XYZ file of N, CA, C and O in Angstrom:
880
model
N 4.121 370.410 -42.218
C 4.818 369.343 -42.878
C 6.111 370.124 -43.091
O 7.446 369.209 -42.810
N 6.558 371.313 -42.869
C 7.702 371.793 -42.891
C 8.577 371.588 -41.670
O 9.991 371.585 -41.529
N 7.909 371.388 -40.598
C 8.591 371.261 -39.411
C 9.172 369.883 -39.385
O 10.135 369.550 -38.333
N 8.976 368.776 -40.228
C 9.446 367.529 -40.189
C 10.879 367.777 -40.864
O 11.590 366.892 -40.692
N 11.112 368.801 -41.667
C 12.427 368.842 -42.183
C 13.118 370.096 -41.532
O 14.279 369.803 -41.533
N 12.740 371.145 -40.896
C 13.190 371.885 -40.479
C 12.548 372.427 -39.102
O 11.438 372.331 -39.042
N 13.203 373.141 -38.477
C 12.390 373.641 -37.044
C 12.371 372.466 -35.719
O 13.346 371.945 -35.883
N 11.400 372.473 -35.203
C 11.265 371.861 -33.807
C 10.118 370.631 -34.071
O 8.904 371.278 -33.649
N 10.173 369.636 -34.989
C 9.209 369.059 -35.124
C 8.336 368.159 -34.034
O 7.310 367.584 -33.944
N 9.179 367.897 -32.749
C 8.661 367.132 -31.677
C 8.906 368.107 -30.433
O 9.746 368.607 -30.362
N 8.000 367.790 -29.570
C 8.073 368.452 -28.467
C 7.779 367.503 -27.041
O 6.802 367.035 -27.158
N 8.899 367.337 -26.332
C 8.682 366.428 -25.170
C 8.383 366.784 -23.978
O 8.887 367.947 -23.738
N 7.635 366.001 -23.115
C 7.388 366.555 -21.931
C 8.096 365.723 -20.844
O 8.034 364.281 -20.828
N 9.130 366.081 -20.396
C 10.300 365.308 -19.858
C 10.239 365.592 -18.111
O 9.577 366.475 -17.992
N 10.889 364.658 -17.621
C 10.933 364.849 -16.041
C 11.400 366.293 -15.639
O 12.374 366.902 -16.268
N 10.963 366.644 -14.553
C 11.440 368.089 -13.880
C 13.053 368.146 -13.620
O 13.655 369.315 -13.962
N 13.643 367.042 -13.360
C 15.079 366.990 -13.266
C 16.035 366.949 -14.384
O 17.126 367.439 -14.363
N 15.372 366.924 -15.493
C 16.058 367.349 -16.914
C 16.411 368.810 -17.148
O 15.587 369.739 -17.076
N 17.837 369.018 -17.569
C 18.111 370.471 -17.714
C 17.717 370.715 -19.232
O 17.215 369.609 -19.950
N 18.112 371.707 -19.567
C 17.505 372.209 -21.193
C 18.346 371.334 -22.175
O 17.738 370.850 -23.220
N 19.455 371.004 -22.027
C 20.180 370.297 -22.777
C 19.949 368.762 -22.864
O 19.710 368.166 -23.875
N 19.466 368.222 -21.502
C 18.743 366.849 -21.697
C 17.392 367.024 -22.451
O 17.178 366.030 -23.272
N 16.722 367.841 -22.212
C 15.427 367.922 -22.945
C 15.754 367.917 -24.445
O 15.002 366.996 -25.193
N 16.619 368.757 -25.065
C 16.829 368.706 -26.205
C 17.441 367.265 -26.762
O 17.120 366.949 -28.002
N 18.314 366.815 -26.135
C 18.910 365.478 -26.506
C 17.765 364.570 -26.513
O 17.554 363.741 -27.529
N 16.800 364.384 -25.640
C 15.789 363.567 -25.498
C 14.762 363.831 -26.808
O 14.307 362.613 -27.408
N 14.567 364.942 -27.104
C 13.475 365.118 -28.267
C 14.309 364.729 -29.606
O 13.678 364.250 -30.403
N 15.576 364.958 -29.871
C 16.156 364.605 -31.001
C 16.446 363.187 -31.015
O 16.175 362.447 -31.832
N 16.662 362.298 -29.889
C 16.718 360.960 -29.799
C 15.033 360.437 -30.012
O 15.401 359.226 -30.935
N 14.350 361.020 -29.598
C 12.738 360.374 -29.901
C 12.525 360.668 -31.207
O 11.787 359.677 -31.729
N 12.870 361.804 -31.649
C 12.416 361.839 -33.224
C 13.253 361.112 -34.162
O 12.630 360.660 -35.062
N 14.590 360.516 -33.681
C 15.261 359.620 -34.729
C 14.745 358.208 -34.522
O 14.835 357.519 -35.536
N 14.546 357.676 -33.332
C 14.235 356.430 -33.006
C 12.913 355.953 -32.868
O 12.570 354.862 -32.806
N 11.999 356.943 -33.165
C 10.604 356.478 -33.244
C 9.952 356.686 -31.913
O 10.520 356.430 -30.886
N 8.772 356.894 -31.810
C 7.932 356.860 -30.728
C 6.731 355.790 -30.568
O 6.802 355.359 -31.732
N 6.221 355.609 -29.597
C 4.971 354.379 -29.780
C 3.823 355.023 -29.077
O 3.848 356.021 -28.093
N 2.927 354.565 -29.487
C 1.569 354.922 -29.283
C 0.888 353.763 -28.030
O 0.946 352.659 -28.171
N 0.173 354.537 -26.945
C -0.539 353.594 -26.022
C -2.001 354.162 -25.753
O -1.910 355.438 -25.779
N -2.835 353.409 -25.343
C -4.317 353.688 -25.475
C -4.045 354.141 -23.907
O -3.426 353.762 -23.029
N -5.144 354.960 -23.679
C -5.352 355.806 -22.196
C -5.146 354.423 -21.176
O -4.876 354.760 -19.890
N -5.834 353.450 -21.548
C -6.080 352.384 -20.371
C -4.652 351.470 -20.423
O -4.594 350.592 -19.467
N -3.636 351.577 -21.508
C -2.465 350.830 -21.346
C -1.410 351.211 -20.518
O -1.194 352.595 -19.931
N -0.596 350.351 -19.882
C 0.516 350.577 -18.730
C 1.456 350.681 -19.477
O 1.917 350.418 -20.662
N 2.495 351.800 -19.163
C 3.602 352.168 -19.659
C 4.646 350.982 -19.391
O 4.865 350.496 -18.404
N 5.416 350.808 -20.689
C 6.150 349.376 -20.544
C 7.569 349.757 -19.675
O 8.054 350.863 -19.386
N 7.769 348.719 -18.715
C 8.744 348.961 -17.929
C 10.027 348.194 -18.193
O 11.038 348.422 -17.594
N 10.054 347.221 -19.089
C 11.303 346.704 -19.325
C 11.160 346.804 -21.098
O 10.510 346.959 -21.727
N 12.513 345.982 -21.373
C 12.710 345.846 -22.786
C 11.622 344.767 -23.212
O 11.440 345.039 -24.742
N 11.365 343.864 -22.796
C 10.527 342.888 -23.304
C 8.955 343.432 -23.649
O 8.399 343.239 -24.675
N 8.639 344.330 -22.739
C 7.416 344.999 -22.777
C 7.569 345.907 -24.204
O 6.297 346.126 -24.665
N 8.399 346.549 -24.245
C 8.606 347.562 -25.545
C 8.472 346.751 -26.839
O 8.239 347.644 -27.406
N 9.026 345.603 -26.731
C 8.829 344.782 -28.102
C 7.402 344.818 -28.591
O 7.054 344.452 -29.813
N 6.338 344.752 -27.519
C 4.926 344.745 -28.001
C 4.210 345.857 -28.493
O 3.065 345.849 -28.618
N 4.796 347.227 -28.009
C 4.081 348.242 -28.382
C 4.243 348.649 -29.926
O 5.028 347.971 -30.615
N 3.229 349.228 -30.341
C 3.202 349.824 -31.755
C 4.009 351.065 -31.970
O 3.597 352.226 -31.391
N 5.056 351.153 -32.628
C 5.802 352.231 -32.910
C 5.378 352.952 -34.083
O 4.683 352.443 -35.127
N 5.672 354.304 -33.913
C 5.001 355.142 -34.928
C 6.285 355.849 -35.683
O 7.115 356.593 -35.189
N 6.596 355.125 -37.093
C 7.712 355.470 -37.588
C 7.541 356.619 -39.023
O 8.418 356.449 -39.738
N 6.464 356.936 -39.004
C 6.037 357.589 -40.420
C 6.019 359.162 -40.395
O 6.373 359.946 -41.585
N 6.129 359.829 -39.198
C 6.050 361.063 -39.054
C 7.201 361.769 -39.561
O 7.259 363.147 -40.356
N 8.397 361.164 -39.510
C 9.910 361.666 -40.013
C 9.667 361.720 -41.516
O 10.703 362.578 -41.842
N 9.486 360.886 -42.352
C 9.434 360.666 -43.593
C 8.052 361.258 -44.418
O 8.431 360.959 -45.661
N 7.378 361.705 -43.703
C 6.071 361.875 -44.484
C 6.293 362.777 -45.492
O 5.571 362.838 -46.704
N 6.877 364.020 -45.524
C 7.175 364.876 -46.474
C 8.023 364.224 -47.762
O 7.565 364.504 -48.938
N 8.896 363.572 -47.452
C 9.695 363.102 -48.525
C 8.671 361.837 -49.400
O 8.942 361.945 -50.732
N 8.052 361.035 -48.437
C 7.294 360.247 -49.067
C 6.165 360.625 -49.875
O 5.818 360.153 -51.305
N 5.534 361.676 -49.570
C 4.431 362.454 -50.371
C 4.974 363.079 -51.546
O 4.361 363.026 -52.589
N 6.169 363.683 -51.350
C 6.967 364.185 -52.625
C 7.220 363.163 -53.709
O 7.011 363.190 -54.885
N 7.678 362.036 -53.146
C 7.949 360.685 -54.183
C 6.632 360.394 -54.881
O 6.590 359.953 -55.785
N 5.632 360.419 -53.761
C 4.305 359.585 -54.677
C 3.857 360.719 -55.728
O 3.319 360.361 -56.738
N 3.912 361.871 -55.527
C 3.737 363.050 -56.643
C 4.479 362.925 -57.679
O 3.910 362.985 -58.810
N 5.674 362.512 -57.519
C 6.602 362.367 -58.662
C 5.967 361.089 -59.495
O 6.101 361.113 -60.725
N 5.752 360.065 -58.497
C 5.458 358.872 -59.425
C 4.166 359.223 -60.127
O 3.720 358.486 -61.286
N 3.360 359.920 -59.667
C 2.016 360.548 -60.488
C 2.285 360.974 -61.799
O 1.537 360.885 -62.442
N 3.442 361.556 -62.009
C 3.689 362.256 -63.298
C 4.409 361.508 -64.189
O 4.462 361.567 -65.430
N 4.761 360.083 -63.656
C 5.699 359.246 -64.883
C 4.544 359.090 -65.908
O 5.090 358.995 -67.226
N 3.401 358.474 -65.817
C 2.579 357.960 -66.818
C 2.406 359.325 -67.708
O 2.376 359.053 -69.097
N 2.168 360.527 -67.203
C 1.974 361.559 -68.038
C 3.160 361.902 -69.029
O 3.154 362.286 -70.124
N 4.390 362.012 -68.233
C 5.605 362.350 -69.059
C 5.895 361.216 -69.995
O 6.011 361.364 -71.291
N 5.640 360.007 -69.785
C 5.685 358.839 -70.838
C 4.725 359.103 -72.017
O 5.212 358.996 -73.069
N 3.574 359.735 -71.672
C 2.614 359.872 -72.853
C 2.928 361.068 -73.800
O 2.926 360.931 -75.127
N 3.512 361.931 -72.937
C 4.108 363.321 -73.796
C 5.037 362.929 -74.369
O 5.321 363.420 -75.633
N 5.903 362.256 -74.087
C 7.139 361.854 -75.047
C 6.937 360.945 -76.051
O 7.394 361.006 -77.183
N 6.009 359.908 -75.887
C 5.727 359.013 -76.836
C 4.853 359.468 -77.891
O 4.855 358.982 -79.022
N 3.919 360.277 -77.564
C 2.908 360.869 -78.328
C 3.399 362.297 -78.905
O 2.171 363.092 -79.199
N 4.457 362.804 -78.995
C 4.678 364.337 -79.369
C 4.194 364.689 -80.603
O 4.159 365.994 -80.673
N 4.204 363.738 -81.495
C 3.351 364.116 -82.938
C 1.942 364.320 -83.002
O 1.502 365.038 -83.697
N 1.459 363.587 -82.073
C 0.014 363.565 -81.930
C -0.647 365.131 -81.811
O -1.564 365.572 -82.152
N -0.130 365.748 -80.512
C -0.798 367.140 -80.330
C -0.439 367.971 -81.714
O -1.390 368.741 -81.876
N 0.652 367.672 -82.110
C 1.216 368.799 -83.615
C 0.155 368.225 -84.368
O -0.639 369.337 -85.372
N -0.432 367.104 -84.741
C -1.270 366.832 -85.697
C -2.734 367.164 -85.270
O -3.532 368.019 -86.100
N -3.117 367.072 -84.111
C -4.526 367.684 -83.751
C -4.509 369.316 -83.757
O -5.555 369.680 -84.324
N -3.587 369.805 -83.545
C -3.609 371.433 -83.384
C -3.644 371.806 -85.095
O -4.428 372.749 -85.184
N -2.934 370.836 -85.794
C -2.958 371.598 -87.284
C -4.336 371.073 -87.825
O -4.821 371.887 -88.395
N -4.854 370.089 -87.393
C -6.179 370.015 -87.989
C -7.154 371.085 -87.461
O -8.258 371.170 -88.439
N -7.096 371.464 -86.196
C -8.123 372.383 -85.756
C -7.743 373.798 -86.376
O -8.732 374.288 -86.709
N -6.475 374.191 -86.533
C -6.258 375.293 -87.306
C -6.562 375.543 -88.670
O -6.745 376.557 -89.268
N -6.588 374.391 -89.268
C -7.015 374.077 -90.672
C -8.424 374.605 -91.106
O -8.631 374.839 -92.178
N -9.242 374.915 -89.948
C -10.597 375.252 -90.188
C -10.919 376.848 -89.986
O -11.995 377.099 -89.774
N -9.987 377.158 -89.711
C -10.113 378.721 -88.977
C -10.083 379.645 -90.459
O -9.807 379.407 -91.548
N -10.891 380.861 -90.132
C -11.345 381.617 -91.378
C -10.000 382.241 -92.131
O -9.881 382.685 -93.190
N -8.880 382.587 -91.188
C -7.826 383.008 -91.773
C -7.064 382.334 -92.608
O -6.380 381.263 -92.527
N -6.977 382.856 -93.775
C -6.480 381.846 -95.095
C -4.877 381.781 -94.754
O -4.521 380.707 -94.991
N -4.114 382.772 -94.265
C -2.698 382.540 -94.160
C -2.359 381.468 -93.008
O -1.443 380.456 -93.156
N -3.093 381.528 -91.880
C -2.817 380.603 -90.751
C -3.466 379.108 -91.359
O -2.861 378.208 -90.881
N -4.563 379.299 -92.201
C -5.163 378.014 -92.398
C -4.050 377.091 -93.330
O -3.961 375.933 -93.368
N -3.386 378.010 -94.608
C -2.549 377.370 -95.078
C -1.276 376.605 -94.630
O -0.781 375.526 -94.845
N -0.643 377.486 -93.619
C 0.306 376.892 -92.621
C -0.093 375.889 -91.895
O 0.523 374.624 -91.854
N -1.349 375.766 -91.457
C -1.690 374.430 -90.535
C -2.000 373.209 -91.688
O -1.554 372.187 -91.339
N -2.363 373.589 -92.879
C -2.682 372.636 -93.849
C -1.257 371.999 -94.289
O -1.049 370.728 -94.323
N -0.236 372.896 -94.176
C 1.206 372.424 -94.884
C 1.665 371.438 -93.671
O 2.325 370.338 -93.874
N 1.373 371.878 -92.439
C 2.258 371.092 -91.335
C 1.196 369.654 -91.493
O 1.686 368.621 -90.937
N -0.070 369.718 -91.557
C -0.680 368.800 -91.176
C -0.228 367.367 -92.424
O -0.151 366.367 -92.360
N -0.165 368.214 -93.867
C 0.355 367.382 -94.652
C 1.677 366.788 -94.603
O 1.863 365.411 -94.681
N 2.533 367.513 -94.144
C 4.008 366.998 -93.838
C 3.882 365.729 -92.625
O 4.513 365.046 -92.700
N 3.102 366.143 -91.744
C 2.954 365.252 -90.400
C 2.093 363.760 -91.238
O 2.901 362.808 -91.010
N 1.208 363.909 -92.151
C 0.789 362.728 -92.689
C 1.768 362.068 -93.552
O 1.650 360.929 -93.841
N 2.455 362.789 -94.406
C 3.490 362.293 -95.115
C 4.247 361.620 -94.381
O 4.926 360.392 -94.708
N 5.048 362.133 -93.354
C 5.963 361.385 -92.578
C 5.433 359.899 -91.954
O 6.052 359.001 -91.898
N 3.981 360.108 -91.602
C 3.288 358.854 -90.991
C 3.269 357.780 -92.174
O 3.548 356.540 -92.058
N 2.788 358.264 -93.368
C 2.635 357.406 -94.592
C 4.054 356.765 -94.893
O 4.296 355.425 -94.949
N 5.112 357.392 -94.733
C 6.628 357.119 -95.125
C 6.829 355.909 -94.048
O 7.666 354.880 -94.418
N 6.412 356.444 -92.887
C 6.964 355.257 -91.870
C 6.157 353.849 -92.005
O 6.987 352.712 -91.674
N 4.946 354.152 -92.408
C 4.100 352.847 -92.690
C 4.681 352.039 -93.833
O 4.845 350.863 -93.840
N 4.980 352.792 -94.751
C 5.480 352.003 -95.936
C 6.829 351.341 -95.494
O 7.152 350.309 -96.174
N 7.891 352.152 -95.043
C 9.020 351.337 -94.449
C 8.753 350.319 -93.752
O 9.494 349.302 -93.836
N 7.610 350.400 -92.778
C 7.413 349.068 -92.048
C 6.957 347.979 -92.996
O 7.103 346.576 -92.825
N 6.151 348.419 -93.935
C 5.550 347.116 -94.878
C 6.795 346.689 -95.856
O 6.587 345.308 -96.213
N 7.771 347.434 -96.094
C 8.924 346.905 -97.095
C 10.038 345.981 -96.033
O 10.676 345.334 -96.827
N 9.723 346.056 -94.976
C 10.590 345.259 -94.347
C 10.173 343.673 -94.134
O 8.844 343.214 -94.138
N 10.927 342.755 -94.714
C 10.601 341.459 -95.135
C 10.838 340.551 -94.176
O 9.783 339.538 -93.824
N 11.656 340.595 -93.507
C 12.095 339.710 -92.457
C 11.462 339.956 -91.046
O 11.156 341.317 -90.839
N 11.604 338.922 -90.249
C 11.002 339.492 -88.930
C 12.015 340.211 -87.941
O 11.485 341.280 -87.312
N 13.429 340.153 -88.402
C 14.040 341.176 -87.614
C 14.067 342.477 -87.830
O 14.218 343.386 -87.203
N 13.977 342.645 -89.337
C 13.800 343.979 -89.748
C 12.548 344.455 -89.277
O 12.418 345.764 -88.989
N 11.488 343.846 -89.066
C 9.917 344.352 -88.707
C 10.420 344.728 -87.115
O 9.689 345.802 -86.764
N 11.191 344.076 -86.574
C 11.250 344.194 -85.002
C 12.050 345.570 -84.813
O 11.627 346.465 -84.078
N 13.010 345.789 -85.681
C 14.115 347.009 -85.805
C 13.203 348.213 -86.022
O 13.498 349.281 -85.698
N 11.953 348.059 -87.112
C 11.358 349.132 -87.577
C 10.290 349.200 -86.490
O 9.517 350.161 -86.737
N 10.401 348.488 -85.612
C 9.387 348.962 -84.309
C 8.016 348.667 -84.931
O 7.617 347.932 -85.893
N 7.077 349.015 -84.012
C 5.590 348.773 -84.292
C 5.054 349.686 -85.503
O 5.740 350.644 -85.933
N 4.087 349.077 -86.116
C 3.417 350.122 -87.214
C 3.041 351.202 -86.565
O 2.602 351.242 -85.239
N 3.221 352.461 -87.267
C 2.907 353.764 -86.857
C 1.361 353.974 -86.311
O 1.242 354.552 -85.455
N 0.616 353.258 -87.352
C -0.906 353.343 -86.772
C -1.201 352.510 -85.506
O -2.272 352.792 -84.905
N -0.601 351.747 -85.112
C -0.540 350.912 -83.853
C 0.397 351.197 -82.597
O -0.145 350.912 -81.464
N 1.245 352.165 -82.727
C 2.199 352.605 -82.012
C 1.380 353.339 -80.943
O 1.475 353.010 -79.660
N 0.715 354.367 -81.477
C -0.054 355.214 -80.543
C -1.125 354.507 -79.594
O -1.277 354.823 -78.472
N -1.692 353.509 -80.210
C -2.548 352.625 -79.566
C -2.027 351.847 -78.359
O -2.151 351.724 -77.523
N -0.931 351.313 -78.810
C -0.114 350.684 -77.766
C 0.453 351.576 -76.626
O 0.314 351.162 -75.500
N 0.856 352.784 -77.096
C 1.426 353.546 -75.980
C 0.358 354.235 -75.011
O 0.400 354.167 -74.029
N -0.999 354.170 -75.621
C -2.380 354.660 -74.956
C -2.541 353.535 -74.060
O -2.542 353.683 -72.638
N -2.503 352.262 -74.107
C -2.660 351.053 -73.360
C -1.760 351.021 -72.200
O -1.841 350.933 -71.125
N -0.312 351.330 -72.641
C 0.816 351.324 -71.668
C 0.512 352.276 -70.808
O 0.653 352.150 -69.425
N 0.063 353.606 -71.227
C -0.037 354.750 -70.251
C -0.885 354.347 -69.009
O -1.137 354.617 -68.022
N -2.330 353.795 -69.649
C -3.443 353.427 -68.688
C -2.889 352.514 -67.773
O -3.436 352.380 -66.840
N -2.127 351.265 -68.189
C -1.915 350.509 -67.271
C -1.024 351.054 -66.045
O -0.649 350.653 -65.203
N 0.016 351.856 -66.531
C 0.921 352.639 -65.716
C -0.020 353.478 -64.578
O 0.557 353.541 -63.446
N -1.175 354.088 -65.000
C -1.899 354.996 -64.112
C -2.515 353.806 -63.159
O -2.521 354.266 -62.046
N -3.037 352.675 -63.752
C -3.748 351.967 -62.741
C -2.743 351.257 -61.834
O -3.035 351.210 -60.604
N -1.686 350.823 -62.492
C -0.574 350.253 -61.462
C 0.075 351.192 -60.301
O 0.170 350.891 -59.321
N -0.057 352.584 -60.698
C 0.562 353.518 -59.860
C -0.424 353.724 -58.791
O -0.149 353.889 -57.499
N -1.592 353.756 -59.129
C -2.865 353.945 -58.081
C -2.683 352.869 -57.075
O -2.847 352.904 -55.893
N -2.795 351.617 -57.782
C -2.667 350.455 -56.768
C -1.652 350.061 -55.948
O -1.514 349.951 -54.881
N -0.394 350.411 -56.666
C 0.903 350.554 -55.775
C 1.063 351.177 -54.898
O 1.548 350.883 -53.677
N 0.395 352.737 -54.957
C 0.635 353.549 -54.078
C -0.155 353.173 -52.805
O 0.062 353.740 -51.671
N -1.451 352.504 -52.980
C -2.052 352.203 -51.767
C -1.246 351.029 -50.935
O -1.210 351.142 -49.666
N -0.606 350.065 -51.664
C 0.272 349.267 -50.966
C 1.511 349.822 -50.423
O 1.854 349.231 -49.352
N 1.845 350.852 -51.142
C 3.040 351.592 -50.298
C 2.691 352.115 -49.152
O 3.277 352.224 -48.316
N 1.553 353.024 -49.231
C 0.987 353.427 -47.848
C 0.855 352.403 -47.056
O 1.000 352.784 -45.693
N 0.475 351.284 -46.992
C -0.012 350.320 -46.200
C 1.205 349.893 -45.527
O 1.544 349.811 -44.400
N 2.391 349.924 -46.369
C 3.704 349.390 -45.661
C 4.237 350.500 -44.940
O 4.880 350.330 -43.974
N 4.005 351.851 -45.568
C 4.852 352.984 -44.749
C 3.997 353.189 -43.459
O 4.975 353.595 -42.487
N 2.741 353.144 -43.582
C 1.961 353.422 -42.232
C 2.153 352.205 -41.110
O 2.164 352.542 -40.012
N 2.387 351.138 -41.705
C 2.519 349.789 -40.971
C 1.117 349.208 -40.441
O 0.886 348.636 -39.298
N 0.204 349.487 -41.344
C -1.032 348.680 -40.997
C -1.275 347.489 -42.003
O -0.703 347.201 -42.904
N -2.058 346.610 -41.699
C -2.326 345.404 -42.237
C -3.782 345.492 -43.212
O -4.094 344.522 -43.847
N -4.370 346.770 -43.310
C -5.311 346.841 -43.908
C -5.259 347.756 -45.190
O -4.565 348.719 -45.092
N -5.613 347.316 -46.239
C -5.444 348.385 -47.618
C -6.676 349.356 -47.454
O -6.716 350.110 -48.349
N -7.581 349.304 -46.680
C -8.687 350.210 -46.353
C -8.526 351.491 -45.413
O -9.495 351.705 -44.668
N -7.211 351.515 -44.970
C -6.811 352.334 -44.057
C -7.407 353.733 -44.069
O -7.995 354.489 -43.352
N -7.419 354.340 -45.497
C -8.041 355.812 -45.794
C -9.673 355.532 -45.449
O -10.096 356.646 -44.990
N -10.361 354.432 -45.572
C -11.492 354.755 -45.439
C -11.763 354.597 -44.170
O -12.950 355.162 -43.419
N -10.993 353.735 -43.410
C -11.078 353.682 -41.844
C -10.937 354.840 -41.214
O -11.618 355.399 -40.297
N -10.159 355.758 -41.595
C -9.684 357.065 -40.932
C -10.918 358.009 -41.330
O -11.328 358.741 -40.544
N -11.310 357.906 -42.457
C -12.568 358.790 -42.941
C -13.761 358.439 -42.044
O -14.598 359.238 -41.519
N -14.076 357.255 -41.872
C -15.067 356.770 -40.939
C -14.923 357.063 -39.558
O -15.913 357.428 -39.035
N -13.829 357.083 -38.974
C -13.591 357.580 -37.652
C -13.731 359.202 -37.563
O -14.389 359.669 -36.553
N -13.381 359.870 -38.683
C -13.733 361.421 -38.706
C -15.446 361.645 -38.620
O -16.014 362.566 -38.163
N -16.038 360.603 -39.556
C -17.472 360.850 -39.579
C -18.237 360.439 -38.243
O -19.106 361.046 -37.695
N -17.641 359.411 -37.524
C -18.236 359.001 -36.362
C -17.900 359.721 -35.115
O -18.381 359.395 -34.082
N -17.043 360.690 -35.207
C -16.500 361.122 -34.337
C -15.438 360.479 -33.225
O -15.151 361.028 -32.394
N -14.782 359.456 -33.771
C -13.892 358.605 -32.911
C -12.580 359.282 -33.147
O -11.970 359.462 -33.934
N -11.993 359.768 -31.919
C -10.682 360.483 -31.451
C -9.375 359.501 -31.678
O -9.462 358.436 -31.655
N -8.278 360.257 -31.995
C -7.273 359.548 -32.195
C -6.879 358.697 -30.941
O -5.827 358.015 -30.966
N -7.199 359.305 -29.856
C -6.897 358.796 -28.427
C -7.327 357.216 -28.510
O -6.514 356.333 -27.820
N -8.413 356.940 -28.875
C -8.919 355.644 -28.936
C -8.464 354.891 -30.222
O -8.157 353.538 -30.339
N -8.411 355.669 -31.426
C -8.200 354.700 -32.800
C -6.745 354.510 -33.050
O -6.381 353.563 -33.361
N -5.879 355.506 -32.264
C -4.291 355.295 -32.372
C -3.964 355.587 -33.890
O -2.818 355.352 -34.312
N -4.740 356.135 -34.653
C -4.686 356.488 -36.173
C -4.008 358.006 -36.214
O -4.882 358.869 -35.863
N -2.686 358.145 -36.514
C -2.253 359.454 -36.567
C -2.265 360.110 -35.252
O -2.468 361.425 -35.097
N -1.648 359.629 -34.308
C -1.690 360.188 -32.737
C -0.666 361.228 -32.751
O 0.112 361.590 -33.393
N -1.344 362.307 -31.822
C -0.671 363.696 -31.665
C 0.147 363.554 -30.435
O 0.927 364.324 -30.387
N 0.021 362.627 -29.628
C 0.522 362.478 -28.540
C 1.232 361.016 -28.415
O 0.327 359.963 -28.437
N 2.456 360.566 -28.112
C 2.971 359.343 -28.135
C 4.175 359.260 -27.241
O 4.381 360.193 -26.531
N 4.836 358.236 -26.838
C 5.485 357.961 -25.859
C 7.198 357.710 -26.220
O 6.919 356.988 -27.375
N 8.024 357.815 -25.554
C 9.297 357.358 -25.902
C 10.117 357.226 -24.764
O 9.746 357.759 -23.664
N 10.857 356.279 -24.725
C 11.728 355.717 -23.672
C 13.186 356.350 -24.043
O 13.583 355.748 -24.865
N 13.708 356.969 -22.807
C 15.104 357.462 -22.946
C 15.951 357.039 -21.742
O 15.389 357.015 -20.713
N 17.023 356.123 -22.092
C 17.701 355.788 -21.145
C 18.643 356.627 -20.671
O 19.691 357.103 -21.703
N 18.936 357.182 -19.321
C 19.886 358.111 -18.678
C 20.875 357.420 -18.079
O 20.301 356.819 -16.779
N 22.098 357.565 -18.189
C 23.338 357.268 -17.257
C 23.406 357.930 -16.365
O 23.993 359.217 -16.586
N 23.384 357.594 -15.000
C 23.213 358.726 -14.100
C 24.025 357.999 -12.802
O 23.461 357.150 -12.284
N 25.287 358.693 -12.339
C 25.931 358.024 -11.096
C 26.307 356.477 -11.283
O 26.120 355.897 -10.346
N 26.695 356.149 -12.427
C 26.953 354.734 -12.588
C 25.815 353.837 -12.839
O 26.085 352.610 -12.928
N 24.491 354.233 -12.651
C 23.315 353.298 -13.212
C 22.825 353.790 -14.105
O 22.639 355.021 -14.610
N 21.783 353.005 -15.028
C 20.935 353.063 -15.892
C 19.510 353.348 -15.240
O 18.867 352.556 -14.819
N 19.107 354.798 -15.874
C 17.817 354.953 -15.190
C 16.690 355.417 -16.297
O 17.166 356.358 -17.121
N 16.040 354.517 -16.470
C 14.798 355.001 -17.875
C 13.816 355.972 -17.600
O 13.408 356.268 -16.217
N 13.870 356.882 -18.215
C 12.953 358.063 -18.194
C 12.051 358.162 -19.197
O 12.589 357.710 -20.562
N 10.783 358.464 -18.807
C 9.782 358.400 -20.042
C 8.990 359.671 -20.125
O 8.742 360.373 -19.050
């Protein structure tokens, strides 16, 4: 994965007449403009019209960035829960520490627990004193329902994140199936190689046009 960001992520087999600078140019160009996959029985495209029918592979360049983005998306629901329920861990920890044998620690835990419950009760009373609908909206949800509402929101975010990333990978890889991962796993179990399946191929093709002596010569 590090080679996709730095180093030499692609190695091209070029015609013998290519110099070292030509080879580097071809490798950089193929890495930028994408390569395409051909089955062993397929013919190499000879013109632009045939090139429009091949299946291009455009995800190797961006796979490190996309995976990092997916990892950050998985953190969003957890961060939302931690920010929205910041008083809940304190309440649970205080309730747990209130049962310890140490008297001094127990007194501190009870004091913290009482202060948290008083704050909760005051917030509930403030919400009940709000007579108009506008005031109730400004006072937000009732404290006893706020954490429940947040819990369901976070769970919906987890589900949406999981389903959304399936379709994100579907679009990123360029497949029409949402069961692409299961297909790859099935290929591994049955022993079907990438040469025939075309899934994550390790050898692809690239067309580089070389202008030489006033004519354009396609090199593959």
